[in-house]
Every structure is written in C-alpha cells, then in structure tokens.
Amino acid sequence: MANSVLVSVQEGLPEPSWFAHVEKFVLLAMEKLGYDGEELSIMFTDDTLMQELNKSYRNIDSSTDVLSFENGEEYNDEDGNKWLNAGDIAISLDMLPVNAAYFNCSENEELKRLLVHGLLHLNGMDHGDEHIEKNQLPVCEMLVTQENLLSELKDEIIIGNE
C-alpha cells in the first residue's frame, strides 16, 4: 500500500516556489525507509509559531528548525485499508536559510535534512542529546540513518537546480 503526505503552509505566509516538490521527496524517503500505509502532515511555519509550539510542547521558549508530533493511531479507510497516522511535522521557513548557512550547504540539502529528521522522529526514533554538528559524523542510530538516507537521496531536488 502507498503512503500519504499532506503539505501545507501556515496561514498568512506565502507558499514557497518549491512547495509542490515536497510531497514527492517525502514519499520517496518513506519508501526507501520501508514505510507502508502511513500518513503524515507537514506544515511550514515562521519562527513565531515555532516558538509557540516549542514552548507549549517542549517548555522551551525559543524557535527551532523542526518539530515532530508523533500520533501512532491506526484506522481503516472506507476501502478497508489499514493506515497508520504517523503524525505531524512543523518546519520553520525562517530557520531554513540560517541552518543552510551554518552547515555551509544549499537550502535544498538542508530542507531534505529537516524533512528526513522529522520523518524519523515520527517513527519512534530519537537522538537524545546528540545533534548534527558541522564537520562531525553522527554516532546514534537515528542520525546515522538520517545521513545514510540523505546520501541515497543526494540527487533529489526540492529547491532550485543544484
């Protein structure tokens, strides 16, 4: 069975020119990870909303680049297919260029990293206190999985023509 991805932009924000390419990339990443019959939503936000979400759900009064809200509920659709509602991912459009500059990479590469990171969190993976650091290889399973998948998907383009 296929997977399903709903992509949206926070009300009042303009839709990025690359917006239509996000779903295809996430579906490909889900397929490569072996996910089947899962649905999730992705919302692109600004830092103000990310700060509110981070404060409400993590008690951290600052913005962040990506948040994942795992759901895990199963249901059957009208055709009798069993689905897993993986949850929701929020990504800050304001942090995207900041992260890309920090990691000295394109916004395309950084967006793919944020999407895969959120996707792995929705499926129960965690990295504890470890984070991707500039010029350092990750050690924990989640971040190693993330970087390996990103290597496999290095030629995929969401933003621009790399």
mmCIF file of C-alpha atoms in Angstrom:
data_model
loop_
_atom_site.group_PDB
_atom_site.id
_atom_site.type_symbol
_atom_site.label_atom_id
_atom_site.label_comp_id
_atom_site.label_asym_id
_atom_site.label_seq_id
_atom_site.Cartn_x
_atom_site.Cartn_y
_atom_site.Cartn_z
ATOM 1 C CA MET A 1 0.000 0.000 0.000
ATOM 2 C CA ALA A 2 1.134 3.563 -0.588
ATOM 3 C CA ASN A 3 1.868 6.313 1.900
ATOM 4 C CA SER A 4 0.159 9.697 2.117
ATOM 5 C CA VAL A 5 1.616 13.159 2.782
ATOM 6 C CA LEU A 6 -0.303 16.401 3.247
ATOM 7 C CA VAL A 7 1.835 19.537 2.902
ATOM 8 C CA SER A 8 0.658 22.996 3.970
ATOM 9 C CA VAL A 9 1.919 26.475 4.778
ATOM 10 C CA GLN A 10 0.954 28.437 7.883
ATOM 11 C CA GLU A 11 -1.995 30.720 7.199
ATOM 12 C CA GLY A 12 -0.811 34.158 6.129
ATOM 13 C CA LEU A 13 2.564 33.004 4.807
ATOM 14 C CA PRO A 14 3.274 32.889 1.077
ATOM 15 C CA GLU A 15 3.680 29.467 -0.470
ATOM 16 C CA PRO A 16 7.356 28.910 -1.393
ATOM 17 C CA SER A 17 8.074 28.363 -5.100
ATOM 18 C CA TRP A 18 9.378 24.849 -4.325
ATOM 19 C CA PHE A 19 6.340 23.864 -2.229
ATOM 20 C CA ALA A 20 4.927 21.415 -4.816
ATOM 21 C CA HIS A 21 8.104 19.261 -4.741
ATOM 22 C CA VAL A 22 7.998 18.426 -1.022
ATOM 23 C CA GLU A 23 5.401 15.647 -1.166
ATOM 24 C CA LYS A 24 7.288 13.708 -3.858
ATOM 25 C CA PHE A 25 10.532 13.834 -1.864
ATOM 26 C CA VAL A 26 8.905 12.731 1.401
ATOM 27 C CA LEU A 27 7.071 9.861 -0.298
ATOM 28 C CA LEU A 28 10.372 8.689 -1.793
ATOM 29 C CA ALA A 29 12.099 8.910 1.602
ATOM 30 C CA MET A 30 9.264 6.938 3.210
ATOM 31 C CA GLU A 31 9.520 4.275 0.510
ATOM 32 C CA LYS A 32 13.285 3.952 0.999
ATOM 33 C CA LEU A 33 12.741 3.550 4.749
ATOM 34 C CA GLY A 34 10.212 0.770 4.106
ATOM 35 C CA TYR A 35 7.208 2.668 5.469
ATOM 36 C CA ASP A 36 3.926 1.393 4.120
ATOM 37 C CA GLY A 37 0.390 2.560 4.796
ATOM 38 C CA GLU A 38 1.478 5.619 6.768
ATOM 39 C CA GLU A 39 0.149 9.143 6.532
ATOM 40 C CA LEU A 40 1.569 12.352 7.891
ATOM 41 C CA SER A 41 1.266 16.092 7.535
ATOM 42 C CA ILE A 42 3.950 18.730 7.124
ATOM 43 C CA MET A 43 3.372 22.409 7.850
ATOM 44 C CA PHE A 44 5.844 25.147 7.008
ATOM 45 C CA THR A 45 5.739 27.936 9.582
ATOM 46 C CA ASP A 46 7.545 31.076 10.690
ATOM 47 C CA ASP A 47 9.693 31.380 13.819
ATOM 48 C CA THR A 48 6.881 32.959 15.835
ATOM 49 C CA LEU A 49 4.652 29.896 15.543
ATOM 50 C CA MET A 50 7.612 27.534 16.021
ATOM 51 C CA GLN A 51 8.463 29.330 19.253
ATOM 52 C CA GLU A 52 4.860 28.968 20.447
ATOM 53 C CA LEU A 53 4.823 25.258 19.579
ATOM 54 C CA ASN A 54 8.209 24.667 21.187
ATOM 55 C CA LYS A 55 7.098 26.451 24.358
ATOM 56 C CA SER A 56 3.742 24.652 24.519
ATOM 57 C CA TYR A 57 5.004 21.137 23.820
ATOM 58 C CA ARG A 58 8.615 21.147 24.992
ATOM 59 C CA ASN A 59 8.646 24.003 27.525
ATOM 60 C CA ILE A 60 11.456 25.677 25.543
ATOM 61 C CA ASP A 61 10.801 29.372 24.916
ATOM 62 C CA SER A 62 12.637 29.716 21.596
ATOM 63 C CA SER A 63 12.114 28.799 17.987
ATOM 64 C CA THR A 64 13.587 25.664 16.460
ATOM 65 C CA ASP A 65 14.028 24.316 12.962
ATOM 66 C CA VAL A 66 11.826 21.198 13.045
ATOM 67 C CA LEU A 67 9.294 19.682 15.436
ATOM 68 C CA SER A 68 7.608 16.304 15.163
ATOM 69 C CA PHE A 69 4.365 15.323 16.828
ATOM 70 C CA GLU A 70 4.027 11.550 16.788
ATOM 71 C CA ASN A 71 0.481 10.169 16.619
ATOM 72 C CA GLY A 72 0.670 6.411 16.059
ATOM 73 C CA GLU A 73 -3.079 5.780 15.755
ATOM 74 C CA GLU A 74 -4.268 3.162 13.292
ATOM 75 C CA TYR A 75 -7.528 3.284 11.382
ATOM 76 C CA ASN A 76 -9.234 1.669 8.411
ATOM 77 C CA ASP A 77 -10.330 3.773 5.456
ATOM 78 C CA GLU A 78 -13.601 3.326 3.543
ATOM 79 C CA ASP A 79 -11.971 0.641 1.354
ATOM 80 C CA GLY A 80 -10.879 -1.376 4.386
ATOM 81 C CA ASN A 81 -7.200 -0.400 4.065
ATOM 82 C CA LYS A 82 -5.326 -0.114 7.341
ATOM 83 C CA TRP A 83 -3.465 3.193 7.839
ATOM 84 C CA LEU A 84 -1.088 4.479 10.483
ATOM 85 C CA ASN A 85 -1.418 8.182 11.281
ATOM 86 C CA ALA A 86 2.300 8.805 11.860
ATOM 87 C CA GLY A 87 1.723 12.406 12.968
ATOM 88 C CA ASP A 88 2.701 15.951 12.069
ATOM 89 C CA ILE A 89 5.926 17.768 11.244
ATOM 90 C CA ALA A 90 6.426 21.538 11.544
ATOM 91 C CA ILE A 91 9.382 23.207 9.809
ATOM 92 C CA SER A 92 10.446 26.823 10.210
ATOM 93 C CA LEU A 93 10.914 28.644 6.917
ATOM 94 C CA ASP A 94 12.896 31.276 8.849
ATOM 95 C CA MET A 95 15.426 28.732 10.157
ATOM 96 C CA LEU A 96 15.983 27.017 6.803
ATOM 97 C CA PRO A 97 18.443 29.606 5.389
ATOM 98 C CA VAL A 98 20.085 30.055 8.811
ATOM 99 C CA ASN A 99 20.793 26.313 9.053
ATOM 100 C CA ALA A 100 21.978 26.127 5.445
ATOM 101 C CA ALA A 101 24.482 28.925 6.121
ATOM 102 C CA TYR A 102 25.660 27.234 9.345
ATOM 103 C CA PHE A 103 26.198 23.878 7.636
ATOM 104 C CA ASN A 104 27.604 25.569 4.522
ATOM 105 C CA CYS A 105 25.136 23.718 2.311
ATOM 106 C CA SER A 106 22.317 24.590 -0.052
ATOM 107 C CA GLU A 107 18.798 25.221 1.206
ATOM 108 C CA ASN A 108 17.797 22.164 -0.837
ATOM 109 C CA GLU A 109 20.164 19.949 1.151
ATOM 110 C CA GLU A 110 19.073 21.445 4.474
ATOM 111 C CA LEU A 111 15.360 21.109 3.674
ATOM 112 C CA LYS A 112 15.871 17.432 2.864
ATOM 113 C CA ARG A 113 17.699 17.004 6.196
ATOM 114 C CA LEU A 114 14.849 18.648 8.139
ATOM 115 C CA LEU A 115 12.214 16.553 6.367
ATOM 116 C CA VAL A 116 14.044 13.260 6.961
ATOM 117 C CA HIS A 117 14.781 14.231 10.574
ATOM 118 C CA GLY A 118 11.095 14.913 11.236
ATOM 119 C CA LEU A 119 10.070 11.715 9.467
ATOM 120 C CA LEU A 120 12.395 9.570 11.584
ATOM 121 C CA HIS A 121 11.073 11.147 14.797
ATOM 122 C CA LEU A 122 7.509 10.308 13.725
ATOM 123 C CA ASN A 123 8.506 6.689 13.515
ATOM 124 C CA GLY A 124 9.818 6.428 17.033
ATOM 125 C CA MET A 125 13.481 7.254 16.528
ATOM 126 C CA ASP A 126 15.290 9.671 18.835
ATOM 127 C CA HIS A 127 18.793 11.111 19.060
ATOM 128 C CA GLY A 128 18.857 12.101 22.716
ATOM 129 C CA ASP A 129 21.276 14.960 23.276
ATOM 130 C CA GLU A 130 23.224 14.300 20.068
ATOM 131 C CA HIS A 131 22.644 16.680 17.160
ATOM 132 C CA ILE A 132 24.139 17.007 13.725
ATOM 133 C CA GLU A 133 27.214 19.186 14.134
ATOM 134 C CA LYS A 134 29.260 20.866 11.457
ATOM 135 C CA ASN A 135 32.187 18.639 10.349
ATOM 136 C CA GLN A 136 31.315 15.767 12.728
ATOM 137 C CA LEU A 137 29.952 12.337 11.896
ATOM 138 C CA PRO A 138 26.915 11.249 13.931
ATOM 139 C CA VAL A 139 27.058 8.268 16.272
ATOM 140 C CA CYS A 140 23.464 7.483 17.323
ATOM 141 C CA GLU A 141 21.283 5.215 15.173
ATOM 142 C CA MET A 142 18.753 7.891 14.213
ATOM 143 C CA LEU A 143 21.293 10.402 12.932
ATOM 144 C CA VAL A 144 23.335 7.717 11.156
ATOM 145 C CA THR A 145 20.118 6.515 9.465
ATOM 146 C CA GLN A 146 19.286 10.118 8.566
ATOM 147 C CA GLU A 147 22.676 10.820 6.996
ATOM 148 C CA ASN A 148 22.719 7.487 5.133
ATOM 149 C CA LEU A 149 19.278 8.175 3.651
ATOM 150 C CA LEU A 150 20.279 11.716 2.706
ATOM 151 C CA SER A 151 23.305 10.282 0.918
ATOM 152 C CA GLU A 152 20.988 7.967 -1.044
ATOM 153 C CA LEU A 153 18.733 10.930 -1.893
ATOM 154 C CA LYS A 154 21.529 13.409 -2.653
ATOM 155 C CA ASP A 155 20.419 13.890 -6.269
ATOM 156 C CA GLU A 156 16.803 14.694 -5.372
ATOM 157 C CA ILE A 157 15.877 18.330 -5.846
ATOM 158 C CA ILE A 158 13.184 20.204 -3.918
ATOM 159 C CA ILE A 159 14.623 23.723 -4.104
ATOM 160 C CA GLY A 160 16.320 25.032 -7.239
ATOM 161 C CA ASN A 161 18.733 23.373 -9.604
ATOM 162 C CA GLU A 162 21.799 22.161 -7.763
#
